mmCIF file of C-alpha atoms in Angstrom:
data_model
loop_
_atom_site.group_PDB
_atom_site.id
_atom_site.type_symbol
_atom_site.label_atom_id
_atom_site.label_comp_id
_atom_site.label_asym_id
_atom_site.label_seq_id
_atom_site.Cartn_x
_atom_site.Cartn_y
_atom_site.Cartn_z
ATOM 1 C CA UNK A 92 0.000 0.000 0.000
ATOM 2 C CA UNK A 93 1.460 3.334 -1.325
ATOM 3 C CA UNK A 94 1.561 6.124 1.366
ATOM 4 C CA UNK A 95 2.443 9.947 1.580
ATOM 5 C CA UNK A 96 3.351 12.349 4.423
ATOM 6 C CA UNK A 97 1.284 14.593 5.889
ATOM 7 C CA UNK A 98 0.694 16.897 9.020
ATOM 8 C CA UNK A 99 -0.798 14.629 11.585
ATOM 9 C CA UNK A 100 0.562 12.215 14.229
ATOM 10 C CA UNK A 101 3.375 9.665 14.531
ATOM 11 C CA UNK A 102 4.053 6.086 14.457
ATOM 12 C CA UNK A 103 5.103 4.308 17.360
ATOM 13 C CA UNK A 104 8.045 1.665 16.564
ATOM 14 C CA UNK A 105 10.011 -0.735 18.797
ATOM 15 C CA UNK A 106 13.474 -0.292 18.401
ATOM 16 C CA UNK A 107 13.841 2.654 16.636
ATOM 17 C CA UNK A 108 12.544 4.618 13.728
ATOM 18 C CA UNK A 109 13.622 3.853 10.267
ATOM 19 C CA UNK A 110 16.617 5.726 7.695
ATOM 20 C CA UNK A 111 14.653 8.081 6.831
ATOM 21 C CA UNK A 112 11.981 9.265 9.425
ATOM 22 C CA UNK A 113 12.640 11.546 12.658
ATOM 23 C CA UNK A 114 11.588 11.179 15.904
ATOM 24 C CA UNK A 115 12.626 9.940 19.742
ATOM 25 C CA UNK A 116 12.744 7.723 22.676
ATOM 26 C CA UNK A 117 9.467 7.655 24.431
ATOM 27 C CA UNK A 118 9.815 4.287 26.890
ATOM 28 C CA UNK A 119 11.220 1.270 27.243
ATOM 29 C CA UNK A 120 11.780 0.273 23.504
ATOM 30 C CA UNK A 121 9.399 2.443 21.847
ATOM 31 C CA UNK A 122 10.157 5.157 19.712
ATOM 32 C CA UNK A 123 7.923 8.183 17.921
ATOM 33 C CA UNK A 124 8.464 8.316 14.452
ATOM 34 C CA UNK A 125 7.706 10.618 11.803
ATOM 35 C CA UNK A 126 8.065 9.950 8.242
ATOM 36 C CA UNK A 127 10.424 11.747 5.542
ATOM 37 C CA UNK A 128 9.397 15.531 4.819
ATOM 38 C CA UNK A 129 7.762 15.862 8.214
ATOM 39 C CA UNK A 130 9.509 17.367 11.062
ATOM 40 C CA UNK A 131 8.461 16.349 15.142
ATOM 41 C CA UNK A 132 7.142 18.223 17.639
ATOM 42 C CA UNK A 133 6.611 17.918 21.304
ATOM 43 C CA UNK A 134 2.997 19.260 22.333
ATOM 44 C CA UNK A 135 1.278 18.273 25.350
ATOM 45 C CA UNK A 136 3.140 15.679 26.429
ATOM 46 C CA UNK A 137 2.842 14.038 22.609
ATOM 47 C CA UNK A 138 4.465 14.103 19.822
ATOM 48 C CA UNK A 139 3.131 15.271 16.188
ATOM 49 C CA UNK A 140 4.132 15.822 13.130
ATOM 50 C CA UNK A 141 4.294 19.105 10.938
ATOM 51 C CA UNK A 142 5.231 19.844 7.180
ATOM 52 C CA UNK A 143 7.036 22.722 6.382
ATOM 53 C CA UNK A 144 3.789 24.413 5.479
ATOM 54 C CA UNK A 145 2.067 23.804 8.413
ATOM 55 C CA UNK A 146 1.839 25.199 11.949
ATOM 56 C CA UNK A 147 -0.109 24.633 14.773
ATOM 57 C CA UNK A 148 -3.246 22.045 15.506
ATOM 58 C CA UNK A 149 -2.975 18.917 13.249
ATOM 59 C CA UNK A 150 -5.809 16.539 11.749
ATOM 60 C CA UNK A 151 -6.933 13.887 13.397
ATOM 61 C CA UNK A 152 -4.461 11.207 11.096
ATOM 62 C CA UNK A 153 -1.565 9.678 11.181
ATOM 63 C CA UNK A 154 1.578 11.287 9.691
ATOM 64 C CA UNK A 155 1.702 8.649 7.620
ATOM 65 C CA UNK A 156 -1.029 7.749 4.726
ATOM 66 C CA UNK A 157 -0.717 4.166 5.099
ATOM 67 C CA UNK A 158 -0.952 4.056 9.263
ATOM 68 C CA UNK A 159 -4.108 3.472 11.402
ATOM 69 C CA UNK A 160 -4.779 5.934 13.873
ATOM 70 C CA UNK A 161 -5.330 5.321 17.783
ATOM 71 C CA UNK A 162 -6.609 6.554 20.691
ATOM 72 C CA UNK A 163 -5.944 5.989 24.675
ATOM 73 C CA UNK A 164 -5.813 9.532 26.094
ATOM 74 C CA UNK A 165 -3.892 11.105 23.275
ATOM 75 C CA UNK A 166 -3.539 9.972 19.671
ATOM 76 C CA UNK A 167 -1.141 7.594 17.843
ATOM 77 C CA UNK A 168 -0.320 5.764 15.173
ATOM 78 C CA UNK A 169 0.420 1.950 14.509
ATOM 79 C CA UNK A 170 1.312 -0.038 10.922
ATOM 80 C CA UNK A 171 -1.907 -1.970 9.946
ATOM 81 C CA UNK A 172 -0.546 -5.349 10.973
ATOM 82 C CA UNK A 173 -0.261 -3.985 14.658
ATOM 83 C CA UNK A 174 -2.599 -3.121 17.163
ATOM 84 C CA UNK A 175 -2.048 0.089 19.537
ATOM 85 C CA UNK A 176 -2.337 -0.484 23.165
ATOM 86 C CA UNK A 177 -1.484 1.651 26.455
ATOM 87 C CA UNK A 178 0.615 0.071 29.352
ATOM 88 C CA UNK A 179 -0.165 0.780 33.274
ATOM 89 C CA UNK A 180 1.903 4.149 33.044
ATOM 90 C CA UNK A 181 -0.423 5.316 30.429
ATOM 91 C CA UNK A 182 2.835 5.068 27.712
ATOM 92 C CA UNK A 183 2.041 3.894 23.737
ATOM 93 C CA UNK A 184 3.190 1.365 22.258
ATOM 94 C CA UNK A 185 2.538 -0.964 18.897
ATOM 95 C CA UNK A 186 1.942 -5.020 19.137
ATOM 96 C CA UNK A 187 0.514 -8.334 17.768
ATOM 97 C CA UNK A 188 -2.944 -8.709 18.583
ATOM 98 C CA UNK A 189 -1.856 -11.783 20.472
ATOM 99 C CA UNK A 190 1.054 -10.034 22.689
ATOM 100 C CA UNK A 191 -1.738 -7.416 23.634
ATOM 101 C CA UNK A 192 -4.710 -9.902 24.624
ATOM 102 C CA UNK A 193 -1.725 -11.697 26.733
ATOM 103 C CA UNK A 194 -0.798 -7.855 28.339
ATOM 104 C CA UNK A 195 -4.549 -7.133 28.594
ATOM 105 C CA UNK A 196 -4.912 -10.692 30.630
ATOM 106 C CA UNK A 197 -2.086 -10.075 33.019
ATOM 107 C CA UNK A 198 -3.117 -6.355 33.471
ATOM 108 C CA UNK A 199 0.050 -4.661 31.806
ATOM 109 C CA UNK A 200 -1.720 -3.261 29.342
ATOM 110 C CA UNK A 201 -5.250 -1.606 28.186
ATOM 111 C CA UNK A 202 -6.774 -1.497 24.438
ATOM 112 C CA UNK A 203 -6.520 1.562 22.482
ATOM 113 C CA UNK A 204 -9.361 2.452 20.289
ATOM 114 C CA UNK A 205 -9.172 2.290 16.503
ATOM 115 C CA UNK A 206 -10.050 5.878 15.607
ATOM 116 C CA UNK A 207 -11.534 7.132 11.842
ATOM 117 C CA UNK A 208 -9.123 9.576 10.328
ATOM 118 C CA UNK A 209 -9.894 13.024 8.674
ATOM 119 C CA UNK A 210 -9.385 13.553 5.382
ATOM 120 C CA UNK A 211 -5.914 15.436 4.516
ATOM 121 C CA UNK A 212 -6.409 19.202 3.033
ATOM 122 C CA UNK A 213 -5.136 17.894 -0.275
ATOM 123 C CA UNK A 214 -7.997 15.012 -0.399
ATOM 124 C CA UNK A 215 -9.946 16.859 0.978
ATOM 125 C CA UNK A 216 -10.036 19.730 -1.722
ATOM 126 C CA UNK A 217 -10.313 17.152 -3.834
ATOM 127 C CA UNK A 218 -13.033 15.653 -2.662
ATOM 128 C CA UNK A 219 -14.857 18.677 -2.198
ATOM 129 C CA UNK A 220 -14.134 19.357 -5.925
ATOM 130 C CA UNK A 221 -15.281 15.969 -6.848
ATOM 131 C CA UNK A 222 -18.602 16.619 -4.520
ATOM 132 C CA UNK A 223 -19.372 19.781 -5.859
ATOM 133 C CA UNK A 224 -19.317 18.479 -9.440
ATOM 134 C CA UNK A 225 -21.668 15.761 -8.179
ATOM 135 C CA UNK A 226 -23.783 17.753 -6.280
ATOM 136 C CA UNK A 227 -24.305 20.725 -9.652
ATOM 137 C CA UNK A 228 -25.228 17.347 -11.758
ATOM 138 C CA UNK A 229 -27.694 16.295 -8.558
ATOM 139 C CA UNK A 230 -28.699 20.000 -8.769
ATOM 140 C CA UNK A 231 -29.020 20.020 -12.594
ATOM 141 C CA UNK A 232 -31.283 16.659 -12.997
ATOM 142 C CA UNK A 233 -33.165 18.066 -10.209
ATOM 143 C CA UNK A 234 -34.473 21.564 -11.702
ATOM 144 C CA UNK A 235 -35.278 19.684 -14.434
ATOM 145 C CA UNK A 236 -37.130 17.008 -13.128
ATOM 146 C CA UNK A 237 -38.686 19.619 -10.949
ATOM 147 C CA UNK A 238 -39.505 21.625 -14.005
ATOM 148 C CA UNK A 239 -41.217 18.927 -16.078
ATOM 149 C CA UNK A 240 -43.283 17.774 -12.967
ATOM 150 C CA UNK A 241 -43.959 21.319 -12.411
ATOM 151 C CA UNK A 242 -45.408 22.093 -16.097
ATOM 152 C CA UNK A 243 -47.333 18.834 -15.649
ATOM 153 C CA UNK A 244 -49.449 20.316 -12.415
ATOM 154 C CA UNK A 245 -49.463 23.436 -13.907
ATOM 155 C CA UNK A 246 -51.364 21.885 -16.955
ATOM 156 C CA UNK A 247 -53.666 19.429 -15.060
ATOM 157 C CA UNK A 248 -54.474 23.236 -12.789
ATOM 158 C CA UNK A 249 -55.556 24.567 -15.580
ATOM 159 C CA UNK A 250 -57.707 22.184 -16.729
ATOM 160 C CA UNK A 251 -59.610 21.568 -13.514
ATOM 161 C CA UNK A 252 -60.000 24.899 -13.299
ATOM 162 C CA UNK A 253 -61.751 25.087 -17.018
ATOM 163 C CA UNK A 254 -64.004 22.216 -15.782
ATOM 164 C CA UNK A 255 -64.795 23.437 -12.464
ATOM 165 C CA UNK A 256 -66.151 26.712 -14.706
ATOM 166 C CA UNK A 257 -67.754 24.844 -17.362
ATOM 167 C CA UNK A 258 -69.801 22.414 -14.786
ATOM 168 C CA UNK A 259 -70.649 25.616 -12.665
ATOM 169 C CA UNK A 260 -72.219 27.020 -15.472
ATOM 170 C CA UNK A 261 -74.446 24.205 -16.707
ATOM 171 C CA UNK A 262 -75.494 23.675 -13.043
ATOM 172 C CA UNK A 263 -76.640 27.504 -12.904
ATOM 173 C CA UNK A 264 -78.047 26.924 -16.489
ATOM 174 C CA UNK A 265 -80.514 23.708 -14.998
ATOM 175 C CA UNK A 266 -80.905 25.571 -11.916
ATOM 176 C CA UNK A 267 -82.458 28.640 -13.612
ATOM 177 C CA UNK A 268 -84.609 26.811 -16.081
ATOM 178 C CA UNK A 269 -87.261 25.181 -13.386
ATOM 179 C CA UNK A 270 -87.763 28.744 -11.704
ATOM 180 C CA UNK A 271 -89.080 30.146 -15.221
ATOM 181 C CA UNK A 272 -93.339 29.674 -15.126
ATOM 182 C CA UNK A 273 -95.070 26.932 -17.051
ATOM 183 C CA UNK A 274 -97.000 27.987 -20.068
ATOM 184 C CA UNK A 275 -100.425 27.504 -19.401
ATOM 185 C CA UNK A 276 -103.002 24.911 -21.085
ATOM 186 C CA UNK A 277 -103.524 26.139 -24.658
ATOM 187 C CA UNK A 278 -100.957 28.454 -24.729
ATOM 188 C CA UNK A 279 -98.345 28.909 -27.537
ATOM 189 C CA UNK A 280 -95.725 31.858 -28.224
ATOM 190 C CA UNK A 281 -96.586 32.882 -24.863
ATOM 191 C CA UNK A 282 -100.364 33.918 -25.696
ATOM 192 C CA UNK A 283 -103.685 32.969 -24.152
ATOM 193 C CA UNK A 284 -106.212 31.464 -26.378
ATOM 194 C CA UNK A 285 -109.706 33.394 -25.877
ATOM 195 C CA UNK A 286 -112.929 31.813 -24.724
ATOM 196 C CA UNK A 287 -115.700 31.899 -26.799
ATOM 197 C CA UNK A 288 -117.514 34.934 -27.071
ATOM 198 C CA UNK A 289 -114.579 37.390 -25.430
ATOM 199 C CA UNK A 290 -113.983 40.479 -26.651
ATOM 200 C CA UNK A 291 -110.183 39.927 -25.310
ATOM 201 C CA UNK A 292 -107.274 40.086 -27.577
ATOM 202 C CA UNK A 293 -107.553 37.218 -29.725
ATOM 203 C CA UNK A 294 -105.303 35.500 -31.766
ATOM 204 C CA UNK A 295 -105.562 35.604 -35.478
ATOM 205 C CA UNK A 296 -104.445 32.220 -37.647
ATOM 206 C CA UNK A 297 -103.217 34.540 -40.222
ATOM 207 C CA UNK A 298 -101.291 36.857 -40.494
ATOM 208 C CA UNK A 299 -103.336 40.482 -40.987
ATOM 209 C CA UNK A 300 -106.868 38.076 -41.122
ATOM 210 C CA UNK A 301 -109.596 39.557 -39.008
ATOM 211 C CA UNK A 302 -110.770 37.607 -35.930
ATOM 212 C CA UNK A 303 -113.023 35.081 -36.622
ATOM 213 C CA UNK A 304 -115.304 34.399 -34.477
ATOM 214 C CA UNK A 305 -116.917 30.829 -33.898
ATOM 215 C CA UNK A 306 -119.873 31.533 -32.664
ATOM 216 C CA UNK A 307 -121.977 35.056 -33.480
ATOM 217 C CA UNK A 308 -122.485 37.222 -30.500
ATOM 218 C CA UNK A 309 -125.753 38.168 -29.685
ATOM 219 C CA UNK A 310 -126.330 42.080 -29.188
ATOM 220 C CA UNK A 311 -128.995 41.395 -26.922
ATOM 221 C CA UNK A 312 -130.228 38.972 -24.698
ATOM 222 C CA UNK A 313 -132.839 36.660 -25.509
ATOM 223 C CA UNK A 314 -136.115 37.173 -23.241
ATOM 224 C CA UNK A 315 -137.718 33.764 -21.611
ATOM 225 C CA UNK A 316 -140.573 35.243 -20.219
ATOM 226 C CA UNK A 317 -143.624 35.675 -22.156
ATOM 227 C CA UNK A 318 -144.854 39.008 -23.157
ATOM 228 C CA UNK A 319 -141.104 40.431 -23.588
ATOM 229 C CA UNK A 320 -140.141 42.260 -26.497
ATOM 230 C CA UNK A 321 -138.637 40.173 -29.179
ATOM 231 C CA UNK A 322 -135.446 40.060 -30.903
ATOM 232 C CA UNK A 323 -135.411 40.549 -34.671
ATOM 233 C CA UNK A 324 -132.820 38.878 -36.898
ATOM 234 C CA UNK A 325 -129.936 41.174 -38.221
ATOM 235 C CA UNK A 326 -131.233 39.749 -41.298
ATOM 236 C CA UNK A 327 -134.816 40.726 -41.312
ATOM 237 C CA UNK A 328 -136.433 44.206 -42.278
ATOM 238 C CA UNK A 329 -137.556 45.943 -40.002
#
């Protein structure tokens, strides 16, 4: 596995460190290590490891790409194959899982915890970079998905609306038309036929044609009683 330096903290190695890292004692046979282009530091009561371009807090990661970074109190790193542990002065130190489950058993040491590292500035640029470029496609399909379904409701608006108006109108249209009053018998175009004998206006079956009239009307009454003075004909002298 390829690594790189960067800011962060050192390995801890048994022996010493290698050619080409820096570092120090710590205890017994351990050693802080940091690796080539990095430079050590002492900072409260640990060690860490700072580029030339960098000052002050570290990330939480090891110095070196390729480590795995731990934690018991302070952080440090170990080489994959190795597990970090703590001994009963609170020191770090690197071993086999085995050698530390045999420490752990006879109480001369305590597990460290395996803890997640931060992403270096340089990955972390670019995987900003790479996440921005994601997240403007995300963005892109979105406003355009979001259009599309948009012109759709937009559409199926409008033409609810159009029926809502159009029903509305031929319920007003059947609610008006019982209200209007019912012709009565005989009727037609809205005119009463006469009755017999009515001097009322009467309807002529031509157009211009005089009234016609069924029946004639008398111009006086007929007398029942005997002795009363009788009607003569239109048609007879007088």
């Amino acid at each position: 596995m390829s690594s790189k330096s960067q800011a962060g903290y050192p390995n801890r190695r048994a022996g010493s460190c290698l050619s080409n890292e820096s570092g120090h004692h710590t205890w017994d046979k351990w050693w802080t290590c940091c690796p080539p282009g990095t430079t050590y530091e002492d900072y409260n009561h640990s060690t860490r490891c700072q580029l030339s371009t960098t000052t002050g807090e570290v990330p939480e990661q090891c110095a070196n790409s390729s480590s795995i970074l731990w934690w018991k109190g302070s952080y440090f790193c170990c080489e994959p194959q190795l597990v970090g542990f703590a001994n009963e002065a609170g020191s770090f130190g690197c071993s086999t899982q085995s050698d530390v489950y045999n420490g752990y058993s006879n109480g001369t040491m305590t597990n460290a915890n395996q803890r997640p590292q931060t992403a270096s500035p340089t990955s972390s640029a670019t995987s900003s970079t790479a996440s921005s470029e994601s997240s403007g496609s995300s963005t892109n399909k979105g406003a355009i998905a979001g259009g599309v379904v948009g012109g759709v409701c937009g559409v199926l608006i409008i033409i609810g609306i159009i029926w809502f108006l159009l029903r509305r109108r031929r319920l007003s249209s059947a609610s008006r038309d019982p209200g209007k009053p019912a012709l009565p018998p005989g009727s037609k175009y809205g005119h009463e036929t006469a009755e017999l004998g009515e001097s009322g206006n009467i309807r002529s079956e031509l157009y211009g044609s005089p009234v016609v009239r069924e029946l004639p009307t008398d111009i006086q009454s007929r007398q029942e009683l005997p002795g009363s003075a009788t009607k003569q004909s239109p048609l007879e002298p007088s």
